[in-house]
Amino acid sequence: MLLTPGVRDRRGLLVSGHGAVDRKELIYDYIPRMQISLHQINTTVADFSGNVGKIVSLAGKARESGSSLAIFPELSLTGYPPLDLLTNPNFTRRSADALQSLIAQTAGLGLSLLVGTILPSNTPGEGKPLHNSAVLIKGGRVLGIHRKVLLPTYDVFDESRYFEPGRELSLFELEGWKAGVSICEDAWNDKTFWLTRQYHLDPVEEFLSSNPAPLINIAASPFSRGKGHLRMEMLANIARRFKTPVIYVNQVGGNDSLVFDGRSLVMDESGRVVALGKGFEEDMLLIDLLNLPSPVTSIPDMDGTEAVYKALVSGLGDYAAKCGFPSAVLGLSGGIDSSLTAAVAADAMGPENVLGILMSSPFTSPESVTDAETLAYNLKIKTKTIDISNIYTSYLNELSDGLEGLPGNATEENIQARIRGNILMALSNRFGHLVLSTGNKSELATGYCTLYGDMSGGLAVISDLYKGEV
């Protein structure tokens, strides 16, 4: 371990380089240089061997880079969100086995690891049986445990369904340093930042008011438009308010309907970002707590069109890979909805793994066919053309007794949509393609779509985009 001359106050905080100080309040000694690596990783729910293997591999790389502490996201051993798998005894047993495997495999690295996992309640028979936890391990031993205090139950979250809350943040001793450890929502209840709050308790305030120390927050915080900059402002407020560095490590990648954007970061005590992870990609940040780098000069757009597109690509790519779909199929109409869906699919799965089906009818214009073919050529995806005219006519003939003499309405149009949906599902059954539906949020919200027709599919890629956003 490198030892660097420095100055600490009596609370253990580094103060050298941070302005004038009262020398009577200081202790002069040697401060261990603390290299920390932040690992925003893409985990898979219930893939314990895969998640452990990824953490072990990155821990080795962190040690080679000189890191003393490797930090991983919330529930990085189990994957997030595990939902009702948490009620399965086999899942919880495998999670415990995975933690023991990780402890054993990293015992000889000489490196501390902070990982997220589930642990049994410390009050068996009372309350929920599990805690959402952060575990500090080194040398084959568990050195510290933090149990998540604030459990969200709004929007996509339902953590109090499964977990018992912890009571307070935990103070960990890290290679001669002290740090407060929190998990995601624990940091989202600052009374000086939010006009209204979800909880009566602010565990960060209670902890940092009496234990001045750098704050570590491991998270599985999903992407939504506007949240990136909000999250950064919230963490900066904590750093400035308590005059302490903030270390934030977020999950990346897609799990079912949730997409995580990563963007792990380190802030100095003034709330300035000094290290920032990539968006929607696995990344590793290496920092020295004794010598934080200069503030980042440019913060990328976290919530604009490019970020939304990357979220769609990440979500589709991971959904297909983690569900075992090697390829995708979708209908190409020549319109902007199917065009955007095809572009996302080509970027997410590779153009060679995307099949576009052109299904013309007596009502299909030549321009629509040309547009669809041009799109496929530009994206380099494969296409197949199926004329549904005869199928459509057969439908009408079989239904003629019931429809004869009635004025035309949406019935005939919806028959075409259902024929197309049937064809796409047949190709999926035969070749194992993932069917991508192409409806947008405006259509789905107003019911402007066809049940068993354009709503058919395994994943609605752009269903969270309004038509104007498409």
XYZ file of C-alpha atoms in Angstrom:
470
model
C 0.000 0.000 0.000
C 1.298 3.464 -0.867
C 1.468 5.900 2.027
C 1.220 9.576 1.247
C 1.926 12.423 3.699
C -1.280 14.237 4.458
C -3.488 15.790 7.066
C -6.612 14.324 8.613
C -8.967 15.868 11.082
C -9.938 13.996 14.212
C -12.892 12.447 12.397
C -10.628 10.710 9.883
C -11.380 12.980 6.919
C -8.674 14.181 4.564
C -8.392 17.967 4.676
C -5.085 18.722 2.942
C -5.630 20.727 -0.225
C -9.052 21.923 0.858
C -8.308 25.428 2.123
C -7.256 26.891 5.447
C -7.800 24.766 8.539
C -7.358 25.184 12.281
C -4.108 23.368 13.051
C -5.278 22.671 16.609
C -7.981 20.421 15.222
C -5.660 18.330 13.072
C -3.645 15.173 13.432
C -0.590 14.823 11.214
C 0.082 11.308 10.015
C 0.332 9.216 6.883
C -2.810 8.651 4.879
C -3.084 5.426 2.891
C -3.638 6.100 -0.777
C -7.068 4.705 -1.547
C -7.609 3.635 -5.139
C -11.230 2.784 -5.812
C -12.693 1.179 -8.920
C -16.346 1.606 -9.869
C -17.822 -1.168 -11.993
C -21.137 -0.535 -13.752
C -21.995 -3.997 -15.019
C -24.790 -5.655 -16.938
C -26.139 -8.532 -14.871
C -28.804 -11.126 -15.601
C -31.488 -11.993 -13.072
C -30.889 -15.466 -11.576
C -27.697 -16.071 -13.592
C -25.637 -16.530 -10.459
C -22.656 -18.219 -12.086
C -22.532 -15.608 -14.843
C -22.839 -12.691 -12.436
C -20.206 -14.100 -10.070
C -17.875 -14.841 -12.974
C -18.158 -11.280 -14.250
C -17.476 -9.808 -10.815
C -14.479 -12.080 -10.214
C -12.999 -11.218 -13.606
C -13.395 -7.488 -13.057
C -12.057 -7.728 -9.508
C -8.872 -9.233 -10.927
C -8.571 -6.404 -13.443
C -9.213 -3.879 -10.692
C -6.394 -5.320 -8.618
C -4.049 -5.210 -11.601
C -4.952 -1.531 -11.983
C -3.959 -0.815 -8.393
C -7.443 -0.663 -6.911
C -7.875 -1.336 -3.194
C -11.668 -1.420 -3.343
C -13.913 -2.571 -6.193
C -17.532 -1.402 -5.993
C -20.406 -3.098 -7.831
C -24.101 -2.130 -8.218
C -27.164 -2.951 -6.160
C -28.145 -6.651 -6.222
C -25.274 -7.346 -8.609
C -25.134 -10.994 -7.502
C -28.821 -11.730 -8.101
C -29.519 -9.302 -10.923
C -32.153 -6.588 -10.632
C -35.137 -6.767 -10.394
C -35.597 -10.375 -9.187
C -39.276 -9.751 -8.301
C -41.182 -12.862 -7.137
C -38.123 -15.070 -7.546
C -37.305 -13.687 -4.116
C -40.141 -15.813 -2.713
C -38.575 -18.990 -4.116
C -36.433 -20.807 -1.508
C -34.234 -22.252 -4.245
C -33.438 -18.757 -5.502
C -32.444 -17.504 -2.069
C -30.328 -20.615 -1.474
C -28.516 -20.159 -4.776
C -27.939 -16.516 -3.919
C -26.288 -17.513 -0.636
C -24.148 -20.064 -2.484
C -23.141 -17.406 -5.016
C -21.958 -15.077 -2.257
C -19.856 -17.835 -0.700
C -18.412 -18.648 -4.119
C -17.498 -15.008 -4.675
C -15.878 -14.780 -1.247
C -13.792 -17.882 -1.944
C -12.770 -16.896 -5.480
C -11.591 -13.427 -4.458
C -9.941 -14.389 -1.164
C -6.414 -14.223 -2.541
C -6.698 -10.948 -4.441
C -5.811 -8.658 -1.560
C -8.733 -6.508 -2.656
C -11.905 -5.376 -0.907
C -15.168 -5.805 -2.818
C -18.470 -4.075 -2.137
C -21.289 -5.995 -3.830
C -25.065 -5.952 -3.736
C -26.995 -9.092 -2.856
C -29.849 -10.406 -0.723
C -29.343 -11.567 2.844
C -31.726 -13.235 5.289
C -33.401 -11.017 7.831
C -31.603 -10.690 11.147
C -34.967 -11.079 12.896
C -36.289 -14.433 11.586
C -40.033 -14.822 11.874
C -40.634 -11.085 12.083
C -41.347 -8.933 9.055
C -40.112 -9.799 5.595
C -37.536 -12.604 5.377
C -34.899 -10.756 3.300
C -32.804 -7.616 3.213
C -31.568 -5.801 0.112
C -27.939 -5.580 1.192
C -24.456 -4.331 0.420
C -21.688 -6.669 1.566
C -18.022 -5.750 2.023
C -15.694 -8.729 1.581
C -11.945 -9.242 1.621
C -9.564 -12.119 2.218
C -12.297 -14.732 2.436
C -14.276 -12.834 5.067
C -17.308 -10.570 5.315
C -16.109 -7.288 6.811
C -19.320 -5.287 6.774
C -23.006 -5.339 5.847
C -25.427 -2.536 5.031
C -29.148 -3.217 4.778
C -31.170 -0.888 2.554
C -33.244 1.490 4.651
C -35.664 3.095 2.174
C -37.653 0.623 0.079
C -39.481 2.210 -2.887
C -43.026 1.126 -3.707
C -43.898 3.579 -6.492
C -43.801 3.399 -10.286
C -41.856 0.262 -11.306
C -40.684 -0.499 -7.758
C -42.279 -2.800 -5.191
C -39.393 -3.562 -2.850
C -41.317 -3.532 0.417
C -43.211 -6.535 -0.959
C -40.065 -8.599 -0.501
C -37.606 -6.829 1.800
C -37.425 -5.775 5.414
C -35.913 -2.289 5.757
C -32.643 -1.673 7.531
C -32.426 0.875 10.310
C -29.557 3.170 9.321
C -26.619 3.621 6.987
C -23.464 1.675 7.747
C -20.003 3.070 8.426
C -17.358 0.891 6.799
C -13.624 0.962 7.484
C -11.909 0.797 4.100
C -8.133 0.466 4.048
C -7.674 3.120 6.715
C -10.522 5.256 5.390
C -14.070 5.546 6.604
C -17.033 5.638 4.243
C -20.784 5.600 4.568
C -22.538 2.972 2.461
C -26.060 3.398 1.097
C -28.207 1.648 -1.502
C -30.019 3.594 -4.237
C -33.251 4.906 -2.654
C -31.446 5.606 0.623
C -30.136 8.793 -1.018
C -33.444 9.904 -2.580
C -35.105 11.643 0.377
C -33.103 14.829 0.964
C -35.419 17.423 2.526
C -33.312 20.279 1.139
C -33.732 18.983 -2.425
C -37.268 17.590 -2.719
C -40.382 19.712 -2.244
C -42.303 16.619 -1.162
C -40.775 13.431 0.162
C -41.789 9.772 0.071
C -40.501 8.958 3.555
C -40.246 10.522 7.010
C -36.665 9.301 7.418
C -33.559 10.593 5.637
C -30.853 8.025 6.434
C -28.160 10.009 4.616
C -28.800 13.105 6.731
C -28.876 11.105 9.955
C -25.636 9.351 9.083
C -23.541 12.164 7.618
C -24.565 14.643 10.296
C -22.742 12.545 12.888
C -20.305 10.577 10.717
C -18.641 12.911 8.201
C -17.250 10.566 5.569
C -17.374 9.943 1.828
C -20.750 8.522 0.775
C -20.934 5.409 -1.396
C -24.247 4.673 -3.103
C -24.707 1.443 -5.050
C -27.774 1.496 -7.258
C -30.016 -0.150 -9.808
C -31.650 3.046 -11.020
C -33.623 2.667 -14.278
C -33.447 5.161 -17.102
C -36.281 7.552 -17.793
C -36.219 10.824 -19.668
C -35.260 13.684 -17.363
C -33.924 11.434 -14.619
C -30.238 11.579 -15.556
C -29.678 15.236 -14.770
C -32.101 15.114 -11.835
C -30.117 12.287 -10.270
C -26.866 14.178 -10.775
C -28.272 17.352 -9.201
C -29.589 15.380 -6.235
C -26.221 13.736 -5.549
C -24.435 17.073 -5.983
C -26.735 18.583 -3.376
C -25.721 15.862 -0.904
C -22.022 16.446 -1.619
C -22.306 20.214 -1.120
C -24.592 19.987 1.876
C -22.312 17.662 3.833
C -19.031 18.738 2.189
C -18.128 15.176 1.323
C -17.277 13.208 -1.836
C -20.053 11.051 -3.307
C -19.325 7.770 -5.097
C -22.249 6.425 -7.125
C -22.241 3.053 -8.926
C -25.242 2.193 -11.106
C -26.268 -0.912 -13.014
C -26.310 -0.879 -16.807
C -28.289 -2.855 -19.389
C -31.831 -4.123 -19.782
C -33.845 -6.591 -17.712
C -37.347 -7.189 -19.072
C -39.123 -3.815 -19.249
C -36.451 -1.877 -17.339
C -33.363 -0.302 -18.879
C -30.488 0.912 -16.711
C -28.243 3.664 -17.997
C -25.131 3.271 -15.842
C -23.439 6.707 -15.733
C -21.680 5.922 -12.489
C -19.888 8.936 -11.098
C -17.653 10.459 -8.475
C -18.259 13.944 -7.086
C -15.947 16.036 -4.975
C -17.139 17.769 -1.814
C -18.287 20.750 -3.876
C -20.640 18.574 -5.920
C -18.525 18.739 -9.063
C -18.356 15.611 -11.216
C -14.737 14.435 -11.380
C -15.388 11.047 -13.015
C -18.344 9.904 -15.120
C -19.100 6.477 -16.556
C -20.482 5.831 -20.003
C -24.180 5.688 -20.683
C -25.742 2.309 -21.582
C -22.357 0.541 -21.661
C -20.376 -1.443 -19.139
C -17.568 0.692 -17.794
C -14.945 0.917 -15.075
C -13.816 4.103 -13.348
C -10.595 4.218 -11.336
C -10.081 7.060 -8.875
C -7.698 7.994 -6.075
C -9.586 9.410 -3.110
C -6.472 11.286 -2.013
C -6.041 12.982 -5.384
C -9.397 13.386 -7.062
C -9.094 14.444 -10.701
C -10.156 17.827 -11.996
C -13.873 18.303 -12.636
C -15.258 16.930 -15.882
C -15.433 19.798 -18.361
C -18.408 18.549 -20.353
C -21.415 16.511 -19.241
C -23.104 14.667 -22.131
C -26.811 15.014 -22.761
C -28.434 12.419 -20.532
C -32.056 12.800 -21.508
C -32.265 13.805 -25.174
C -33.115 11.899 -28.329
C -29.743 10.161 -28.528
C -30.079 8.877 -24.965
C -33.595 7.593 -25.634
C -32.408 5.788 -28.762
C -29.532 4.175 -26.859
C -31.997 3.068 -24.194
C -34.167 1.390 -26.839
C -31.160 -0.374 -28.353
C -29.925 -1.511 -24.952
C -33.347 -2.711 -23.869
C -34.051 -4.709 -27.024
C -30.554 -6.173 -27.263
C -30.552 -7.408 -23.691
C -34.141 -8.638 -23.806
C -33.372 -10.777 -26.847
C -30.035 -12.048 -25.540
C -31.228 -12.832 -22.017
C -34.413 -14.528 -23.273
C -32.513 -16.594 -25.837
C -33.779 -15.028 -29.070
C -31.028 -14.998 -31.722
C -33.074 -13.065 -34.288
C -36.093 -10.818 -34.749
C -38.897 -10.440 -37.280
C -41.224 -7.498 -37.868
C -43.627 -6.187 -40.437
C -42.350 -3.360 -42.641
C -45.075 -1.015 -43.822
C -42.936 1.859 -45.027
C -44.185 4.020 -42.143
C -42.064 5.697 -39.491
C -43.081 3.383 -36.627
C -41.899 0.181 -38.288
C -38.894 2.036 -39.722
C -37.699 3.167 -36.289
C -38.323 -0.276 -34.821
C -36.282 -1.869 -37.608
C -33.413 0.590 -37.075
C -33.340 -0.140 -33.342
C -33.397 -3.883 -34.030
C -30.532 -3.660 -36.518
C -28.378 -1.771 -34.017
C -29.373 -3.981 -31.090
C -29.139 -7.429 -32.678
C -27.127 -6.896 -35.843
C -28.743 -6.368 -39.264
C -27.999 -9.954 -40.257
C -30.338 -11.112 -37.466
C -33.340 -8.978 -38.437
C -35.987 -10.057 -40.952
C -38.473 -7.528 -42.320
C -41.710 -8.843 -43.827
C -43.473 -6.778 -46.496
C -47.136 -7.828 -46.529
C -48.921 -5.950 -49.275
C -52.662 -5.935 -49.809
C -55.005 -4.372 -52.377
C -54.831 -1.178 -50.317
C -51.018 -0.928 -50.128
C -49.614 1.976 -52.135
C -46.524 1.525 -54.344
C -44.800 4.271 -52.336
C -45.173 2.266 -49.124
C -43.493 -0.747 -50.716
C -40.682 1.383 -52.130
C -40.087 3.073 -48.767
C -39.937 -0.269 -46.957
C -37.503 -1.719 -49.497
C -35.285 1.366 -49.338
C -35.215 1.200 -45.554
C -34.234 -2.475 -45.588
C -31.459 -1.752 -48.092
C -30.078 1.095 -45.991
C -30.188 -0.963 -42.791
C -28.807 -4.053 -44.564
C -31.542 -6.257 -43.096
C -33.115 -9.220 -44.856
C -36.640 -9.004 -46.259
C -39.395 -11.295 -47.447
C -42.463 -10.216 -49.408
C -45.807 -11.935 -48.858
C -48.880 -10.751 -50.738
C -51.869 -11.137 -48.431
C -54.474 -10.288 -51.092
C -55.680 -13.869 -51.576
C -55.801 -14.531 -47.831
C -57.734 -11.309 -47.326
C -60.211 -12.205 -50.081
C -60.721 -15.651 -48.555
C -61.544 -14.064 -45.212
C -64.120 -11.770 -46.808
C -65.669 -14.626 -48.763
C -66.034 -16.771 -45.655
C -67.568 -13.852 -43.777
C -69.793 -12.694 -46.636
C -73.007 -14.053 -45.126
C -72.500 -11.986 -42.023
C -71.153 -8.828 -43.676
C -73.219 -8.670 -46.856
C -75.201 -5.479 -47.255
C -73.486 -3.692 -44.380
C -71.467 -0.503 -44.940
C -67.713 -0.901 -44.695
C -65.965 0.072 -41.463
C -62.829 -0.878 -39.510
C -63.679 -4.579 -39.797
C -62.034 -5.005 -43.187
C -58.976 -2.995 -42.156
C -58.562 -4.977 -38.959
C -58.768 -8.250 -40.875
C -55.642 -7.177 -42.774
C -53.825 -6.364 -39.529
C -54.738 -9.740 -38.039
C -53.561 -11.575 -41.145
C -50.208 -9.808 -40.868
C -49.952 -10.615 -37.172
C -50.740 -14.273 -37.884
C -48.001 -14.463 -40.512
C -45.401 -12.917 -38.200
C -46.277 -15.325 -35.394
C -46.081 -18.288 -37.769
C -42.573 -17.258 -38.825
C -41.653 -16.868 -35.168
C -42.912 -20.351 -34.366
C -41.069 -21.871 -37.287
C -37.700 -20.116 -36.999
C -37.518 -18.908 -33.407
C -37.585 -15.195 -34.247
C -38.643 -12.642 -31.652
C -41.662 -10.792 -33.089
C -41.350 -7.035 -32.656
C -44.570 -5.058 -32.552
C -44.316 -1.504 -33.813
C -47.068 0.438 -32.048
C -46.225 3.716 -30.316
C -47.509 5.019 -26.988
C -50.062 7.375 -28.527
C -51.711 4.513 -30.417
C -51.700 2.185 -27.433
C -52.994 4.859 -25.051
C -55.944 5.714 -27.301
C -56.671 2.179 -28.503
C -55.760 3.011 -32.092
C -54.452 -0.486 -32.754
C -55.752 -3.955 -33.544
C -56.006 -6.734 -30.992
C -54.342 -9.883 -32.400
C -53.063 -7.723 -35.248
C -50.385 -5.043 -34.936
C -50.402 -5.643 -31.173
C -49.039 -9.152 -31.712
C -45.445 -9.628 -30.686
C -42.983 -10.528 -27.989
C -41.707 -7.000 -27.373
C -43.233 -3.604 -28.133
C -40.013 -1.721 -28.821
C -41.318 1.854 -29.125
C -44.403 1.532 -26.932
C -43.050 4.145 -24.507
C -42.587 6.791 -27.216
C -45.393 9.141 -28.168
C -46.010 9.574 -31.875
C -44.393 13.006 -31.807
C -41.238 11.503 -30.320
C -41.063 8.837 -33.010
